[in-house]
Amino acid sequence: MGRVFKVPREPGAGGTIILSMVGGLILAHADWRGWLIGITAALITFFTFDYAFDSYRSWRLEGMALALGINGLAYLLPAWYWFGKGILEPSTDNPLLIPLGVVAVLFTLHFAFSRTRGWKSPVTYALGNLLPAVPALFAPAVSGRAFSYDVFVFWFLLAYYEAIGAAYVETKLAFRKFPRKYPLIAWLPAFFVILYNPYLILALIEPTVRLVRNLKDSTYVAKIDDIKRLGWSVFKSVMLLYVITLAVLYLK
């Protein structure tokens, strides 16, 4: 089955796993115990991410079960420690209700597109980029804090732009020819976050400018080195959105 624990092949995915948890813990106002538990849980996800993804892609049921079991315990046991039997109750007070619901929807969508459109589909690839930011949603539960909409909005913008950024890269690949207007159109719903906090418009500026400029750009990349540079450029853009979003929500 291969090694279960290993460093992710994609630095962006690994970085997002850790940074999303950090952001979630900051917004949850976790104490030192919450930070210790939260970072430990994120590191487990970090080191098992490739194994889980490879098992899922090749549909190895034993690998999927093992990865799900390891990560499930990493997040459910801390939640049980803090909230006891409360995590089993289907109520709005359950700190795991929204995170588990979001994960179920994301995996359902990704599974549907991967099976109908294939793994090389731009949509499948973009949906896959929603997953590394999921630890942020579990930050309150693993740190003993109530779930907050600040955490949800933070996760939404981070994960959503990760997906849009992946679609943006697809429009630049010479062997894809993915329409450049699609990422911009798909990005527009992100502006609904300003109804929650108007200052979040600051986080939307750079991504929007990037996507609008992409409409007029007719260049494509095909070499591996150029694709890697493009990927790092998008990751820097994601990190700018990450910092601005976190600052706005924390200082409100």
Short mmCIF file of C-alpha atoms in Angstrom, two decimals:
data_model
loop_
_atom_site.label_atom_id
_atom_site.label_comp_id
_atom_site.label_asym_id
_atom_site.label_seq_id
_atom_site.Cartn_x
_atom_site.Cartn_y
_atom_site.Cartn_z
CA MET A 1 0.00 0.00 0.00
CA GLY A 2 2.99 2.29 0.17
CA ARG A 3 4.09 4.50 3.03
CA VAL A 4 1.20 5.97 4.99
CA PHE A 5 3.11 8.92 6.41
CA LYS A 6 5.08 11.11 3.99
CA VAL A 7 5.56 14.73 3.01
CA PRO A 8 2.99 15.85 0.39
CA ARG A 9 4.23 16.04 -3.18
CA GLU A 10 2.48 19.37 -3.64
CA PRO A 11 3.99 22.02 -1.32
CA GLY A 12 0.92 24.20 -1.80
CA ALA A 13 -1.42 21.52 -0.50
CA GLY A 14 0.79 20.79 2.50
CA GLY A 15 1.17 24.48 3.32
CA THR A 16 -2.57 25.05 3.08
CA ILE A 17 -3.31 22.19 5.50
CA ILE A 18 -1.11 23.71 8.21
CA LEU A 19 -1.91 27.38 7.55
CA SER A 20 -5.65 26.75 7.43
CA MET A 21 -5.53 25.16 10.88
CA VAL A 22 -3.41 28.05 12.17
CA GLY A 23 -5.96 30.54 10.88
CA GLY A 24 -8.83 28.57 12.35
CA LEU A 25 -7.15 28.39 15.77
CA ILE A 26 -6.48 32.14 15.73
CA LEU A 27 -10.10 32.94 14.94
CA ALA A 28 -11.31 30.38 17.50
CA HIS A 29 -9.16 32.11 20.16
CA ALA A 30 -7.68 28.77 21.19
CA ASP A 31 -5.59 28.46 24.34
CA TRP A 32 -2.23 26.67 24.46
CA ARG A 33 -3.86 23.24 24.79
CA GLY A 34 -6.07 23.94 21.79
CA TRP A 35 -3.04 24.99 19.77
CA LEU A 36 -1.12 21.85 20.74
CA ILE A 37 -4.00 19.55 19.82
CA GLY A 38 -4.95 21.48 16.68
CA ILE A 39 -1.45 21.55 15.21
CA THR A 40 -0.99 17.86 16.01
CA ALA A 41 -4.22 17.02 14.16
CA ALA A 42 -3.16 19.16 11.19
CA LEU A 43 0.25 17.45 11.06
CA ILE A 44 -1.45 14.05 10.91
CA THR A 45 -3.49 15.26 7.94
CA PHE A 46 -0.34 16.78 6.42
CA PHE A 47 1.65 13.54 6.53
CA THR A 48 -1.23 11.26 5.43
CA PHE A 49 -2.58 13.53 2.68
CA ASP A 50 -0.80 11.89 -0.25
CA TYR A 51 -1.58 8.39 0.98
CA ALA A 52 -5.27 9.29 1.36
CA PHE A 53 -5.41 10.98 -2.04
CA ASP A 54 -3.55 8.18 -3.85
CA SER A 55 -5.79 5.55 -2.25
CA TYR A 56 -8.89 7.51 -3.23
CA ARG A 57 -7.70 8.05 -6.80
CA SER A 58 -6.88 4.38 -7.33
CA TRP A 59 -9.96 3.33 -5.33
CA ARG A 60 -8.01 1.21 -2.85
CA LEU A 61 -10.67 0.63 -0.22
CA GLU A 62 -8.28 -0.60 2.49
CA GLY A 63 -6.10 2.50 2.04
CA MET A 64 -9.12 4.80 2.08
CA ALA A 65 -10.41 3.16 5.25
CA LEU A 66 -7.03 3.46 6.97
CA ALA A 67 -6.59 7.12 6.00
CA LEU A 68 -10.16 7.93 7.05
CA GLY A 69 -9.69 6.12 10.35
CA ILE A 70 -6.42 7.89 11.21
CA ASN A 71 -7.75 11.34 10.34
CA GLY A 72 -11.15 10.68 11.86
CA LEU A 73 -9.57 9.84 15.21
CA ALA A 74 -7.26 12.87 14.96
CA TYR A 75 -10.26 15.20 14.95
CA LEU A 76 -13.01 13.25 16.71
CA LEU A 77 -11.02 12.28 19.82
CA PRO A 78 -10.10 15.91 20.70
CA ALA A 79 -13.71 16.96 20.13
CA TRP A 80 -14.86 14.17 22.46
CA TYR A 81 -12.29 15.28 25.03
CA TRP A 82 -13.69 18.82 25.04
CA PHE A 83 -17.41 18.26 24.44
CA GLY A 84 -18.09 14.65 25.44
CA LYS A 85 -21.32 13.12 24.15
CA GLY A 86 -22.32 16.52 22.76
CA ILE A 87 -20.51 15.68 19.51
CA LEU A 88 -23.03 12.86 18.92
CA GLU A 89 -26.07 15.12 19.15
CA PRO A 90 -27.61 16.40 15.87
CA SER A 91 -28.04 19.95 17.16
CA THR A 92 -26.85 23.41 16.15
CA ASP A 93 -24.63 23.41 19.24
CA ASN A 94 -22.64 20.48 17.87
CA PRO A 95 -19.22 21.93 16.86
CA LEU A 96 -18.74 19.13 14.31
CA LEU A 97 -22.07 19.52 12.51
CA ILE A 98 -21.06 22.15 9.93
CA PRO A 99 -17.50 20.85 9.35
CA LEU A 100 -18.67 17.27 8.73
CA GLY A 101 -21.52 18.52 6.53
CA VAL A 102 -19.12 20.58 4.41
CA VAL A 103 -16.71 17.65 4.06
CA ALA A 104 -19.56 15.36 2.97
CA VAL A 105 -20.68 17.82 0.29
CA LEU A 106 -17.14 18.40 -1.00
CA PHE A 107 -16.35 14.70 -1.29
CA THR A 108 -19.71 14.01 -2.95
CA LEU A 109 -19.07 16.70 -5.58
CA HIS A 110 -15.48 15.61 -6.15
CA PHE A 111 -16.46 11.96 -6.41
CA ALA A 112 -19.24 12.78 -8.90
CA PHE A 113 -16.98 14.84 -11.16
CA SER A 114 -14.01 12.47 -10.92
CA ARG A 115 -16.18 9.56 -12.01
CA THR A 116 -18.09 11.40 -14.76
CA ARG A 117 -15.49 13.86 -16.09
CA GLY A 118 -12.29 12.07 -15.11
CA TRP A 119 -9.34 13.09 -12.96
CA LYS A 120 -7.84 15.31 -15.64
CA SER A 121 -10.93 17.49 -15.90
CA PRO A 122 -10.28 21.12 -14.84
CA VAL A 123 -13.44 21.03 -12.71
CA THR A 124 -12.30 17.87 -10.90
CA TYR A 125 -8.89 19.42 -10.32
CA ALA A 126 -10.40 22.65 -8.99
CA LEU A 127 -12.76 20.80 -6.63
CA GLY A 128 -9.81 18.82 -5.28
CA ASN A 129 -8.18 22.09 -4.27
CA LEU A 130 -11.05 22.81 -1.88
CA LEU A 131 -9.98 19.94 0.37
CA PRO A 132 -6.60 20.98 1.88
CA ALA A 133 -8.19 23.94 3.71
CA VAL A 134 -10.74 21.74 5.52
CA PRO A 135 -8.72 21.58 8.81
CA ALA A 136 -9.70 25.21 9.46
CA LEU A 137 -13.32 24.15 9.90
CA PHE A 138 -12.35 21.69 12.64
CA ALA A 139 -10.16 24.16 14.56
CA PRO A 140 -12.92 25.16 17.03
CA ALA A 141 -13.91 21.54 17.73
CA VAL A 142 -10.35 20.34 18.39
CA SER A 143 -9.55 23.36 20.56
CA GLY A 144 -12.70 23.24 22.70
CA ARG A 145 -14.33 26.34 21.26
CA ALA A 146 -17.80 26.91 19.83
CA PHE A 147 -18.02 26.97 16.05
CA SER A 148 -18.10 30.51 14.65
CA TYR A 149 -19.04 32.04 11.33
CA ASP A 150 -15.70 33.84 11.30
CA VAL A 151 -14.04 30.45 10.90
CA PHE A 152 -16.52 29.41 8.22
CA VAL A 153 -16.03 32.61 6.18
CA PHE A 154 -12.24 32.31 6.54
CA TRP A 155 -12.36 28.72 5.30
CA PHE A 156 -14.72 29.62 2.46
CA LEU A 157 -12.54 32.38 1.03
CA LEU A 158 -9.32 30.41 1.42
CA ALA A 159 -10.67 27.16 -0.04
CA TYR A 160 -12.70 28.88 -2.75
CA TYR A 161 -9.75 30.87 -4.02
CA GLU A 162 -7.60 27.74 -3.92
CA ALA A 163 -10.11 26.17 -6.32
CA ILE A 164 -10.35 29.29 -8.50
CA GLY A 165 -6.56 29.54 -8.54
CA ALA A 166 -6.37 25.96 -9.80
CA ALA A 167 -8.87 26.80 -12.55
CA TYR A 168 -6.81 29.90 -13.39
CA VAL A 169 -3.72 27.72 -13.86
CA GLU A 170 -5.72 25.43 -16.15
CA THR A 171 -6.49 28.38 -18.45
CA LYS A 172 -2.74 28.97 -18.84
CA LEU A 173 -1.83 25.44 -19.91
CA ALA A 174 -1.24 25.03 -23.63
CA PHE A 175 -2.52 21.44 -23.60
CA ARG A 176 -5.79 22.34 -21.81
CA LYS A 177 -7.25 25.40 -23.60
CA PHE A 178 -9.69 25.91 -20.71
CA PRO A 179 -11.77 29.09 -21.35
CA ARG A 180 -10.32 32.06 -19.44
CA LYS A 181 -13.70 33.54 -18.59
CA TYR A 182 -14.76 30.56 -16.45
CA PRO A 183 -12.56 31.25 -13.40
CA LEU A 184 -13.70 34.89 -13.31
CA ILE A 185 -17.37 33.95 -13.58
CA ALA A 186 -16.95 31.29 -10.88
CA TRP A 187 -15.17 33.82 -8.64
CA LEU A 188 -18.05 36.33 -8.54
CA PRO A 189 -20.05 34.52 -5.78
CA ALA A 190 -17.12 35.19 -3.44
CA PHE A 191 -18.29 38.81 -3.24
CA PHE A 192 -21.22 37.70 -1.07
CA VAL A 193 -18.78 37.68 1.88
CA ILE A 194 -18.89 41.48 1.98
CA LEU A 195 -22.44 41.12 3.33
CA TYR A 196 -20.84 39.47 6.37
CA ASN A 197 -17.99 41.97 6.68
CA PRO A 198 -17.61 44.84 4.15
CA TYR A 199 -13.86 45.07 4.82
CA LEU A 200 -13.38 41.65 3.25
CA ILE A 201 -13.51 43.49 -0.08
CA LEU A 202 -9.80 44.16 0.58
CA ALA A 203 -9.06 40.44 0.27
CA LEU A 204 -10.94 40.20 -3.03
CA ILE A 205 -9.09 42.94 -4.91
CA GLU A 206 -5.91 41.15 -6.01
CA PRO A 207 -7.62 37.90 -7.08
CA THR A 208 -10.22 39.82 -9.06
CA VAL A 209 -7.61 41.96 -10.82
CA ARG A 210 -5.61 38.82 -11.64
CA LEU A 211 -8.63 37.08 -13.15
CA VAL A 212 -9.73 40.13 -15.16
CA ARG A 213 -6.22 40.63 -16.57
CA ASN A 214 -6.17 36.97 -17.52
CA LEU A 215 -9.01 37.61 -19.99
CA LYS A 216 -6.72 39.78 -22.12
CA ASP A 217 -3.65 37.55 -21.78
CA SER A 218 -3.12 35.24 -24.75
CA THR A 219 0.05 33.50 -23.55
CA TYR A 220 0.24 29.82 -22.58
CA VAL A 221 2.79 27.71 -20.73
CA ALA A 222 3.86 24.17 -21.46
CA LYS A 223 7.28 23.64 -19.86
CA ILE A 224 7.40 22.09 -16.38
CA ASP A 225 9.52 24.94 -14.96
CA ASP A 226 7.07 27.54 -16.27
CA ILE A 227 4.12 25.64 -14.81
CA LYS A 228 5.87 25.45 -11.42
CA ARG A 229 6.54 29.21 -11.48
CA LEU A 230 2.91 29.82 -12.32
CA GLY A 231 1.84 27.59 -9.44
CA TRP A 232 4.04 29.48 -6.98
CA SER A 233 2.66 32.77 -8.27
CA VAL A 234 -0.87 31.59 -7.51
CA PHE A 235 0.20 30.31 -4.09
CA LYS A 236 1.59 33.75 -3.22
CA SER A 237 -1.72 35.26 -4.29
CA VAL A 238 -3.57 32.78 -2.07
CA MET A 239 -1.34 33.68 0.87
CA LEU A 240 -2.05 37.39 0.37
CA LEU A 241 -5.76 36.67 0.53
CA TYR A 242 -5.12 34.45 3.58
CA VAL A 243 -3.34 37.21 5.53
CA ILE A 244 -5.85 39.94 4.64
CA THR A 245 -8.87 37.77 5.39
CA LEU A 246 -7.44 36.62 8.72
CA ALA A 247 -6.55 40.17 9.73
CA VAL A 248 -9.98 41.57 8.84
CA LEU A 249 -11.87 38.85 10.71
CA TYR A 250 -9.60 38.88 13.76
CA LEU A 251 -9.53 42.68 14.15
CA LYS A 252 -13.20 43.36 13.46
#
